CSV table of C-alpha atoms and ligand atoms in Angstrom, one decimal:
chain,number,residue,atom,x,y,z
V,1,MET,CA,0.0,0.0,0.0
V,2,SER,CA,1.3,3.5,-0.7
V,3,SER,CA,2.0,5.9,2.1
V,4,THR,CA,0.8,9.5,2.7
V,5,LEU,CA,2.7,12.1,4.8
V,6,ILE,CA,0.7,14.9,6.2
V,7,VAL,CA,3.0,17.8,7.2
V,8,ASN,CA,2.5,21.1,9.1
V,9,ALA,CA,-0.8,20.0,10.6
V,10,ARG,CA,-2.3,21.3,13.8
V,11,LEU,CA,-3.0,17.9,15.5
V,12,VAL,CA,-5.9,17.7,18.0
V,13,ASN,CA,-5.8,14.6,20.1
V,14,GLU,CA,-6.3,13.5,23.8
V,15,GLY,CA,-6.7,17.0,25.1
V,16,ARG,CA,-3.7,18.5,23.3
V,17,GLU,CA,-3.4,20.8,20.2
V,18,TYR,CA,0.0,20.9,18.6
V,19,ASP,CA,1.8,21.3,15.3
V,20,GLY,CA,3.2,18.2,13.8
V,21,ASP,CA,3.3,15.6,10.9
V,22,LEU,CA,1.6,12.4,10.5
V,23,ARG,CA,2.5,9.5,8.2
V,24,ILE,CA,-0.1,7.0,7.0
V,25,GLU,CA,1.3,3.6,6.2
V,26,ASP,CA,-0.6,0.5,5.2
V,27,GLY,CA,-3.9,1.9,6.4
V,28,ARG,CA,-2.5,2.8,9.8
V,29,ILE,CA,-0.9,5.8,11.5
V,30,GLY,CA,2.7,4.9,11.0
V,31,GLN,CA,4.3,7.8,12.6
V,32,ILE,CA,3.5,11.1,14.4
V,33,GLY,CA,6.2,13.7,14.9
V,34,ALA,CA,7.8,16.9,14.0
V,35,GLY,CA,9.9,17.5,10.9
V,36,LEU,CA,9.2,14.1,9.2
V,37,SER,CA,10.9,14.0,5.8
V,38,ALA,CA,9.1,12.4,2.8
V,39,ARG,CA,10.2,9.2,1.5
V,40,GLY,CA,10.5,8.4,-2.3
V,41,GLY,CA,7.0,7.8,-3.9
V,42,GLU,CA,5.2,9.2,-0.9
V,43,THR,CA,2.2,11.4,-1.3
V,44,VAL,CA,2.7,14.7,0.7
V,45,VAL,CA,-0.1,16.8,1.9
V,46,ASP,CA,0.7,20.2,3.2
V,47,ALA,CA,-1.8,20.8,6.0
V,48,ARG,CA,-0.6,24.2,7.1
V,49,GLY,CA,-3.3,26.2,8.9
V,50,ARG,CA,-5.5,23.1,9.1
V,51,ARG,CA,-6.5,21.0,12.0
V,52,LEU,CA,-6.1,17.2,11.8
V,53,LEU,CA,-8.4,15.1,14.0
V,54,PRO,CA,-9.1,11.5,14.4
V,55,GLY,CA,-12.3,10.6,12.3
V,56,MET,CA,-15.5,11.0,14.3
V,57,ILE,CA,-17.2,7.9,15.6
V,58,ASP,CA,-21.0,8.3,15.5
V,59,ASP,CA,-22.7,5.9,18.0
V,60,GLN,CA,-26.1,6.6,16.8
V,61,VAL,CA,-27.3,6.5,13.2
V,62,HIS,CA,-30.3,5.2,11.4
V,63,PHE,CA,-29.2,4.1,7.9
V,64,ARG,CA,-32.3,2.2,7.1
V,65,GLU,CA,-31.1,-0.8,5.6
V,66,PRO,CA,-32.7,-3.4,5.2
V,67,GLY,CA,-36.2,-2.5,4.3
V,68,LEU,CA,-36.4,1.2,4.1
V,69,GLU,CA,-34.0,1.8,1.3
V,70,TYR,CA,-36.3,4.2,-0.5
V,71,LYS,CA,-35.1,6.8,1.9
V,72,ALA,CA,-31.6,5.8,2.8
V,73,ASP,CA,-29.1,3.0,2.6
V,74,MET,CA,-25.7,2.0,3.9
V,75,ALA,CA,-23.8,3.3,0.8
V,76,THR,CA,-25.5,6.7,0.6
V,77,GLU,CA,-25.6,7.6,4.2
V,78,SER,CA,-22.0,6.4,4.9
V,79,ALA,CA,-20.9,8.6,2.0
V,80,ALA,CA,-22.7,11.5,3.6
V,81,ALA,CA,-21.0,10.6,6.8
V,82,VAL,CA,-17.3,10.6,5.4
V,83,ALA,CA,-18.0,13.8,3.6
V,84,GLY,CA,-18.7,15.1,7.0
V,85,GLY,CA,-15.7,13.7,8.7
V,86,LEU,CA,-17.5,10.9,10.4
V,87,THR,CA,-15.4,7.7,9.7
V,88,THR,CA,-17.2,5.2,11.9
V,89,PHE,CA,-20.8,4.5,12.5
V,90,MET,CA,-23.0,2.4,14.7
V,91,ASP,CA,-26.4,1.7,13.2
V,92,MET,CA,-29.7,1.2,15.0
V,93,PRO,CA,-31.9,-1.9,14.8
V,94,ASN,CA,-35.2,-0.3,13.9
V,95,THR,CA,-35.0,-1.4,10.3
V,96,SER,CA,-37.4,-3.7,8.5
V,97,PRO,CA,-37.1,-6.4,9.6
V,98,PRO,CA,-35.6,-5.1,12.9
V,99,THR,CA,-32.3,-6.5,14.1
V,100,LEU,CA,-33.4,-8.8,16.8
V,101,ASP,CA,-31.1,-11.8,16.5
V,102,ALA,CA,-27.6,-12.8,15.6
V,103,ALA,CA,-28.7,-13.7,11.9
V,104,ALA,CA,-30.1,-10.3,11.4
V,105,LEU,CA,-27.0,-8.8,12.7
V,106,GLU,CA,-24.7,-10.7,10.5
V,107,ASP,CA,-27.0,-9.8,7.5
V,108,LYS,CA,-26.2,-6.2,8.2
V,109,TYR,CA,-22.5,-6.7,8.5
V,110,ARG,CA,-22.7,-8.5,5.1
V,111,ARG,CA,-24.6,-5.8,3.5
V,112,ALA,CA,-22.1,-3.1,4.8
V,113,SER,CA,-19.1,-5.0,3.5
V,114,GLY,CA,-17.7,-3.4,0.4
V,115,ARG,CA,-20.4,-0.8,0.4
V,116,ALA,CA,-19.9,1.3,3.6
V,117,TRP,CA,-17.6,4.3,3.1
V,118,GLY,CA,-16.9,4.4,6.9
V,119,ASN,CA,-16.2,1.6,9.5
V,120,PHE,CA,-19.4,-0.1,10.8
V,121,GLY,CA,-21.0,-1.7,13.9
V,122,PHE,CA,-24.6,-2.8,14.3
V,123,TYR,CA,-26.6,-2.8,17.5
V,124,LEU,CA,-28.8,-5.8,18.5
V,125,GLY,CA,-32.3,-4.6,19.2
V,126,ALA,CA,-34.4,-5.6,22.2
V,127,SER,CA,-38.0,-6.5,22.1
V,128,ASN,CA,-40.5,-7.8,24.6
V,129,ASP,CA,-39.7,-11.3,23.5
V,130,ASN,CA,-36.1,-11.7,22.3
V,131,LEU,CA,-34.4,-12.2,25.8
V,132,ALA,CA,-32.7,-15.4,24.7
V,133,ALA,CA,-31.0,-13.7,21.7
V,134,ILE,CA,-29.7,-10.9,24.0
V,135,GLN,CA,-28.4,-13.4,26.6
V,136,SER,CA,-26.6,-15.5,24.0
V,137,LEU,CA,-25.2,-12.5,22.1
V,138,ASP,CA,-21.4,-12.7,21.4
V,139,PRO,CA,-20.3,-9.3,22.8
V,140,ARG,CA,-17.6,-9.0,20.1
V,141,THR,CA,-20.4,-8.8,17.4
V,142,ALA,CA,-22.2,-5.7,18.5
V,143,PRO,CA,-21.3,-2.4,20.2
V,144,GLY,CA,-24.3,-2.9,22.4
V,145,VAL,CA,-28.0,-3.7,22.8
V,146,LYS,CA,-30.4,-0.9,22.0
V,147,VAL,CA,-33.7,-0.7,24.1
V,148,PHE,CA,-36.5,1.6,23.1
V,149,MET,CA,-37.9,2.4,26.5
V,150,GLY,CA,-40.2,4.9,24.7
V,151,ALA,CA,-41.9,4.1,21.3
V,152,SER,CA,-40.4,5.9,18.4
V,153,THR,CA,-40.0,5.2,14.6
V,154,GLY,CA,-40.5,1.5,14.1
V,155,ASN,CA,-42.4,-0.6,16.6
V,156,MET,CA,-39.7,-1.7,19.2
V,157,LEU,CA,-41.0,-0.5,22.4
V,158,VAL,CA,-40.0,-2.7,25.4
V,159,ASP,CA,-42.5,-2.0,28.0
V,160,ASP,CA,-42.8,-5.3,29.9
V,161,PRO,CA,-41.3,-4.7,33.3
V,162,VAL,CA,-40.2,-8.2,33.9
V,163,THR,CA,-38.4,-8.4,30.4
V,164,LEU,CA,-36.8,-4.9,31.0
V,165,ASP,CA,-35.4,-6.1,34.3
V,166,ALA,CA,-34.1,-9.3,32.8
V,167,ILE,CA,-32.5,-7.4,29.9
V,168,PHE,CA,-30.6,-5.1,32.3
V,169,ARG,CA,-29.6,-8.1,34.4
V,170,ASP,CA,-28.2,-10.3,31.6
V,171,VAL,CA,-27.1,-8.0,28.7
V,172,PRO,CA,-23.5,-9.0,27.9
V,173,THR,CA,-22.5,-5.6,26.3
V,174,PRO,CA,-23.4,-2.0,27.1
V,175,ILE,CA,-27.1,-1.3,26.9
V,176,ILE,CA,-28.1,1.9,25.2
V,177,THR,CA,-31.5,3.3,25.7
V,178,HIS,CA,-34.1,5.6,24.2
V,179,CYS,CA,-35.8,7.1,27.2
V,180,GLU,CA,-39.3,8.6,26.9
V,181,ASP,CA,-42.3,7.4,28.8
V,182,THR,CA,-44.8,6.3,26.1
V,183,PRO,CA,-48.0,6.5,28.3
V,184,MET,CA,-47.3,10.2,29.3
V,185,ILE,CA,-46.7,10.9,25.6
V,186,ASP,CA,-49.9,9.1,24.5
V,187,ALA,CA,-51.9,11.2,27.2
V,188,GLU,CA,-50.5,14.4,25.9
V,189,LEU,CA,-51.0,13.6,22.3
V,190,ALA,CA,-54.8,12.8,23.0
V,191,VAL,CA,-55.1,16.4,24.5
V,192,TYR,CA,-53.6,18.0,21.4
V,193,LYS,CA,-55.5,15.8,19.0
V,194,ALA,CA,-58.7,16.7,20.6
V,195,LYS,CA,-58.0,20.4,20.0
V,196,TYR,CA,-56.2,20.3,16.6
V,197,GLY,CA,-57.1,16.8,15.0
V,198,ASP,CA,-54.1,15.5,13.0
V,199,ASP,CA,-52.8,19.0,12.1
V,200,ILE,CA,-51.2,19.8,15.4
V,201,PRO,CA,-48.7,22.7,15.0
V,202,ALA,CA,-45.0,21.4,15.1
V,203,ARG,CA,-44.2,23.8,17.8
V,204,PHE,CA,-46.1,21.6,20.4
V,205,HIS,CA,-44.0,18.5,19.7
V,206,PRO,CA,-41.9,19.3,22.8
V,207,ASP,CA,-45.0,19.6,24.8
V,208,ILE,CA,-46.3,16.2,23.6
V,209,ARG,CA,-43.0,14.4,23.9
V,210,SER,CA,-42.5,16.3,27.1
V,211,ARG,CA,-39.6,16.9,29.4
V,212,GLU,CA,-41.3,15.1,32.1
V,213,ALA,CA,-41.6,11.9,29.8
V,214,CYS,CA,-37.9,12.1,29.3
V,215,LYS,CA,-37.1,12.3,32.8
V,216,LYS,CA,-39.3,9.7,34.0
V,217,SER,CA,-38.0,7.1,31.6
V,218,THR,CA,-34.4,8.0,32.1
V,219,GLU,CA,-34.8,7.6,35.9
V,220,LEU,CA,-36.2,4.2,35.3
V,221,ALA,CA,-33.3,3.2,33.1
V,222,ILE,CA,-30.8,4.5,35.7
V,223,SER,CA,-32.6,2.6,38.6
V,224,LEU,CA,-32.5,-0.6,36.6
V,225,ALA,CA,-28.8,-0.1,35.8
V,226,ARG,CA,-28.0,0.6,39.4
V,227,ARG,CA,-29.9,-2.5,40.5
V,228,HIS,CA,-27.9,-4.8,38.2
V,229,ASN,CA,-24.6,-2.8,37.8
V,230,THR,CA,-25.4,-2.6,34.0
V,231,ARG,CA,-23.2,-0.6,31.7
V,232,LEU,CA,-25.8,1.9,30.7
V,233,HIS,CA,-25.5,4.6,28.0
V,234,VAL,CA,-28.6,6.9,27.7
V,235,LEU,CA,-28.9,8.2,24.3
V,236,HIS,CA,-30.0,11.6,23.1
V,237,ILE,CA,-30.4,13.6,26.3
V,238,SER,CA,-32.7,16.6,25.3
V,239,THR,CA,-33.5,18.3,28.6
V,240,ALA,CA,-31.7,20.2,31.4
V,241,ASP,CA,-33.9,18.3,33.9
V,242,GLU,CA,-32.1,15.0,33.2
V,243,LEU,CA,-28.6,16.3,33.6
V,244,ALA,CA,-28.8,16.1,37.5
V,245,LEU,CA,-29.2,12.3,37.0
V,246,PHE,CA,-25.7,11.9,35.6
V,247,GLN,CA,-22.3,12.5,37.1
V,248,ALA,CA,-19.6,14.9,36.0
V,249,GLY,CA,-16.2,13.5,35.2
V,250,PRO,CA,-14.2,11.4,32.8
V,251,ILE,CA,-15.8,8.6,31.1
V,252,GLU,CA,-13.3,6.0,32.5
V,253,GLY,CA,-14.9,4.2,35.4
V,254,LYS,CA,-18.3,5.4,34.7
V,255,ARG,CA,-21.1,2.7,34.6
V,256,ILE,CA,-23.7,5.2,33.5
V,257,THR,CA,-23.1,7.6,30.7
V,258,ALA,CA,-25.0,10.2,28.7
V,259,GLU,CA,-25.1,11.1,25.1
V,260,THR,CA,-26.6,14.2,23.5
V,261,CYS,CA,-26.9,14.9,19.8
V,262,ILE,CA,-25.8,17.8,17.6
V,263,HIS,CA,-29.4,19.0,16.9
V,264,PHE,CA,-30.1,19.7,20.5
V,265,LEU,CA,-27.0,22.0,20.6
V,266,ARG,CA,-27.9,23.8,17.5
V,267,PHE,CA,-31.7,24.2,17.4
V,268,ASP,CA,-34.4,24.9,20.0
V,269,ARG,CA,-38.2,25.5,20.3
V,270,GLU,CA,-37.9,28.8,18.3
V,271,ASP,CA,-36.8,26.9,15.2
V,272,TYR,CA,-40.1,25.1,14.8
V,273,GLU,CA,-41.5,28.2,13.3
V,274,THR,CA,-39.3,28.1,10.3
V,275,LEU,CA,-38.3,24.4,10.1
V,276,GLY,CA,-41.5,22.7,11.3
V,277,HIS,CA,-41.5,18.9,10.8
V,278,LEU,CA,-37.9,19.1,9.4
V,279,ILE,CA,-36.8,19.2,13.0
V,280,LYS,CA,-39.4,17.0,14.5
V,281,CYS,CA,-37.6,14.2,16.2
V,282,ASN,CA,-37.8,12.0,19.2
V,283,PRO,CA,-37.0,13.0,21.8
V,284,ALA,CA,-38.1,16.5,20.8
V,285,ILE,CA,-35.9,19.5,20.4
V,286,LYS,CA,-36.8,21.6,23.5
V,287,ASP,CA,-36.3,25.0,25.0
V,288,PRO,CA,-33.5,27.6,24.6
V,289,ALA,CA,-32.5,26.9,28.2
V,290,ASP,CA,-32.3,23.2,27.5
V,291,ARG,CA,-29.9,23.8,24.7
V,292,GLU,CA,-27.7,26.1,26.8
V,293,ALA,CA,-27.6,23.6,29.6
V,294,LEU,CA,-26.7,20.9,27.2
V,295,ILE,CA,-23.9,22.7,25.8
V,296,ARG,CA,-22.6,23.4,29.3
V,297,ALA,CA,-23.1,19.8,30.3
V,298,VAL,CA,-20.9,18.7,27.4
V,299,ALA,CA,-18.1,21.2,28.3
V,300,GLU,CA,-18.3,20.1,32.0
V,301,ASP,CA,-18.2,16.3,31.3
V,302,VAL,CA,-21.6,15.5,32.5
V,303,ILE,CA,-22.6,14.5,28.9
V,304,ASP,CA,-20.0,12.0,27.7
V,305,VAL,CA,-20.7,11.4,24.1
V,306,LEU,CA,-21.8,13.6,21.1
V,307,ALA,CA,-23.6,11.9,18.3
V,308,THR,CA,-26.1,12.6,15.5
V,309,ASP,CA,-29.0,10.2,15.7
V,310,HIS,CA,-29.0,10.8,12.0
V,311,ALA,CA,-32.6,9.6,11.0
V,312,PRO,CA,-33.4,10.4,7.4
V,313,HIS,CA,-37.1,10.7,6.1
V,314,THR,CA,-38.2,12.0,2.8
V,315,LEU,CA,-39.6,15.4,2.3
V,316,GLU,CA,-42.9,14.0,1.2
V,317,GLU,CA,-43.1,12.2,4.5
V,318,LYS,CA,-42.1,15.3,6.4
V,319,ALA,CA,-44.8,17.2,4.6
V,320,ARG,CA,-47.6,15.1,6.1
V,321,PRO,CA,-49.8,16.3,9.0
V,322,TYR,CA,-48.2,16.1,12.4
V,323,THR,CA,-49.6,12.8,13.5
V,324,SER,CA,-48.2,11.0,10.4
V,325,ALA,CA,-45.0,13.0,9.6
V,326,PRO,CA,-42.3,10.7,10.9
V,327,SER,CA,-39.7,11.9,13.5
V,328,GLY,CA,-35.9,12.2,12.6
V,329,LEU,CA,-33.6,14.3,10.6
V,330,PRO,CA,-30.5,13.7,8.5
V,331,LEU,CA,-27.4,14.9,10.2
V,332,VAL,CA,-24.2,13.1,9.5
V,333,GLN,CA,-22.8,15.2,6.6
V,334,PHE,CA,-22.8,18.5,8.7
V,335,ALA,CA,-22.6,17.3,12.2
V,336,LEU,CA,-19.0,18.0,12.7
V,337,ASN,CA,-19.2,21.5,10.9
V,338,ALA,CA,-22.0,22.2,13.4
V,339,ALA,CA,-20.2,21.1,16.5
V,340,LEU,CA,-17.1,23.1,15.4
V,341,GLU,CA,-19.4,26.2,15.4
V,342,LEU,CA,-19.4,25.7,19.2
V,343,VAL,CA,-15.7,26.1,19.0
V,344,HIS,CA,-15.9,29.3,17.1
V,345,GLU,CA,-18.4,30.6,19.6
V,346,GLY,CA,-16.0,29.9,22.5
V,347,ARG,CA,-18.3,27.3,24.0
V,348,LEU,CA,-16.1,24.3,23.4
V,349,THR,CA,-12.6,23.5,22.4
V,350,THR,CA,-11.7,21.5,19.4
V,351,ALA,CA,-10.2,19.0,21.8
V,352,GLN,CA,-13.6,18.6,23.6
V,353,VAL,CA,-15.3,18.0,20.3
V,354,VAL,CA,-12.8,15.3,19.5
V,355,ASP,CA,-13.1,13.9,23.0
V,356,LYS,CA,-16.9,13.6,22.8
V,357,PHE,CA,-17.2,12.6,19.2
V,358,ALA,CA,-14.3,10.3,18.8
V,359,HIS,CA,-12.4,9.3,21.9
V,360,ALA,CA,-15.4,8.7,24.2
V,361,PRO,CA,-17.4,6.5,21.9
V,362,ALA,CA,-14.1,4.4,21.3
V,363,LYS,CA,-13.6,3.9,25.0
V,364,LEU,CA,-17.3,3.3,25.8
V,365,PHE,CA,-17.8,0.6,23.2
V,366,GLU,CA,-14.2,-0.7,23.5
V,367,VAL,CA,-13.6,-0.1,19.8
V,368,GLU,CA,-10.2,-1.7,18.8
V,369,ASN,CA,-7.6,0.6,17.3
V,370,ARG,CA,-9.7,3.7,16.3
V,371,GLY,CA,-10.8,7.0,17.8
V,372,PHE,CA,-7.3,8.5,18.4
V,373,LEU,CA,-4.2,9.8,16.7
V,374,ARG,CA,-1.9,7.1,17.9
V,375,GLU,CA,0.8,5.3,16.2
V,376,GLY,CA,-0.5,1.8,15.1
V,377,TYR,CA,-4.1,2.9,15.1
V,378,ALA,CA,-6.3,2.8,11.9
V,379,ALA,CA,-5.7,6.0,9.9
V,380,ASP,CA,-9.1,7.3,10.2
V,381,LEU,CA,-8.5,11.0,9.9
V,382,VAL,CA,-10.3,14.3,9.1
V,383,LEU,CA,-8.6,17.6,8.1
V,384,ILE,CA,-10.5,20.8,8.9
V,385,ASP,CA,-10.2,23.9,7.1
V,386,ASP,CA,-11.4,27.3,8.5
V,387,THR,CA,-13.0,28.6,5.5
V,388,PRO,CA,-16.7,29.5,5.3
V,389,TYR,CA,-19.1,26.8,3.9
V,390,THR,CA,-22.7,27.5,3.2
V,391,VAL,CA,-25.0,24.3,3.1
V,392,GLN,CA,-26.9,23.9,0.0
V,393,ARG,CA,-29.3,21.2,-1.0
V,394,GLU,CA,-27.3,20.2,-4.0
V,395,ASP,CA,-24.4,19.3,-1.8
V,396,VAL,CA,-26.4,16.9,0.3
V,397,LEU,CA,-25.3,13.3,-0.2
V,398,SER,CA,-28.0,11.6,2.1
V,399,LYS,CA,-30.5,9.9,-0.1
V,400,CYS,CA,-33.4,11.9,1.3
V,401,GLY,CA,-31.8,14.9,-0.4
V,402,TRP,CA,-32.2,17.7,2.3
V,403,SER,CA,-30.6,19.0,5.4
V,404,PRO,CA,-32.0,21.0,8.3
V,405,PHE,CA,-28.8,23.2,7.9
V,406,GLU,CA,-29.6,24.4,4.4
V,407,GLY,CA,-28.7,28.0,4.0
V,408,ARG,CA,-26.5,28.0,7.2
V,409,THR,CA,-23.0,29.1,6.8
V,410,PHE,CA,-20.4,27.3,8.9
V,411,HIS,CA,-17.0,28.7,9.7
V,412,SER,CA,-15.2,25.4,9.0
V,413,ARG,CA,-15.4,22.8,6.2
V,414,ILE,CA,-14.2,19.3,6.0
V,415,ALA,CA,-11.2,19.4,3.7
V,416,SER,CA,-10.3,15.8,3.6
V,417,THR,CA,-11.4,12.5,5.2
V,418,TRP,CA,-9.2,9.3,5.2
V,419,VAL,CA,-10.7,5.9,6.1
V,420,ASN,CA,-8.3,3.1,7.0
V,421,GLY,CA,-5.6,5.2,5.4
V,422,VAL,CA,-7.3,5.8,2.0
V,423,LEU,CA,-8.6,9.2,1.0
V,424,ALA,CA,-12.4,9.0,0.8
V,425,TRP,CA,-13.4,12.7,0.6
V,426,ASP,CA,-11.2,15.4,-0.9
V,427,GLY,CA,-13.3,18.4,0.2
V,428,MET,CA,-15.4,18.5,-3.0
V,429,SER,CA,-16.3,14.9,-3.7
V,430,LEU,CA,-16.0,11.3,-2.8
V,431,VAL,CA,-12.8,9.7,-3.9
V,432,GLY,CA,-12.1,6.1,-4.8
V,433,ALA,CA,-14.3,3.3,-3.4
V,434,PRO,CA,-15.9,2.4,-0.1
V,435,ASN,CA,-13.2,1.3,2.4
V,436,GLY,CA,-15.0,0.9,5.7
V,437,GLN,CA,-14.3,-2.1,7.9
V,438,ARG,CA,-16.2,-4.0,10.4
V,439,LEU,CA,-15.5,-2.8,13.9
V,440,ALA,CA,-13.7,-5.0,16.3
V,441,PHE,CA,-14.5,-4.7,20.0
V,442,ALA,CA,-11.7,-5.4,22.4
V,443,ARG,CA,-13.8,-7.5,24.9
I,501,LIG,O1,-36.5,11.0,15.8
I,501,LIG,C1,-36.2,9.8,15.9
I,501,LIG,N1,-36.1,9.2,14.6
I,501,LIG,N2,-36.0,9.2,16.9
I,501,LIG,C2,-36.0,7.9,17.0
I,501,LIG,O2,-35.9,7.4,18.1
I,501,LIG,C3,-36.0,7.0,15.8
I,501,LIG,C4,-35.6,7.8,14.6
I,501,LIG,C5,-36.0,7.1,13.4
I,501,LIG,O3,-35.7,6.0,13.2
I,501,LIG,O4,-36.5,7.8,12.5
């Protein structure tokens, strides 16, 4: 394999930012240093003025395959991800059929092989009746087990208390949860339906899928995890109220961790006016005060992981009335640009973005040899250029063909992305062929 030398970069890794060079050799980071000189035949990239980061690891995406390929598939969405500097994805089980046993899991790995632009892992899903599949799961075959403790897109609600308790007791991997209390949501929805019929204004979404519903369900997940000492990761925290349930501090040693998503840090209730169902998602985007508290919680290590919950739906679906417009929005392509806006605003450092979006998921899920700029690790890299970029619909690579960020200008753009040492994105277009690999979990 050929080698590439990236010189004069501003490396950001493990809490440090420093000038240096990095050599890619045989798909791996061969050398990190200062003043490295090029070898014969080596491709040299002058990265002066640019930041070089480990590729982001997105622990929550919905790439829709199998069964929902009319709106997304592994090839299109992983292409959008690498264009956005996300080199690894962990995909959710609410596909059709849902991923409820080892055979369905292996089917997904087969589908991704040779087609995924980024590295891939697939979660096993939980249901009210697949406890045996969870108990017998080989922990090296999935990052974790996903439990919908609130109903969302797809019909995967686990609401049987005996089953829930057993899942938390027996799960052989980290458990990751969607926490919203469905009976509370149903009760609120009935109130709004009585008033508006199916055409409920989008701005009431955070009142229907309320903060109280989030908190109640997150409390339940935490109490179950405490009872069984489960390794619990609560996904997409959307409220200030839930933050007190988590501890501040480094991810190492935590048995209970929290994730938030980029849309909760960039949008709030005021955006329903202009974006309507385009930002309808579960849990709902809530108030400006929640957004502020969540940004602070990321900075203060109360929130451990930043992800996307990339959940594409077509514009036609989004144009339906409230009760039938599906929840979720496409995010992978511009999530890193959006996170870096928080750096430009002085709210986070680049090192913190790298920590939450690359190091932390690698540690949490024991991803082997990825998520860091370390010699010997896979050369999953992203180069950031601080020149403005305005999101336009024609640039969107996700199959659904739209972005909630259209028209927004970011201060930074993704100049290059390497996956396993091979250039996949050159700042303008995809390059070469899909080169993602199946993730290995060091368990
Ligand atoms: O908004 C959401 N969309 N939340 C989920 O939990 C599921 C996701 C989807 O699959 O569309």
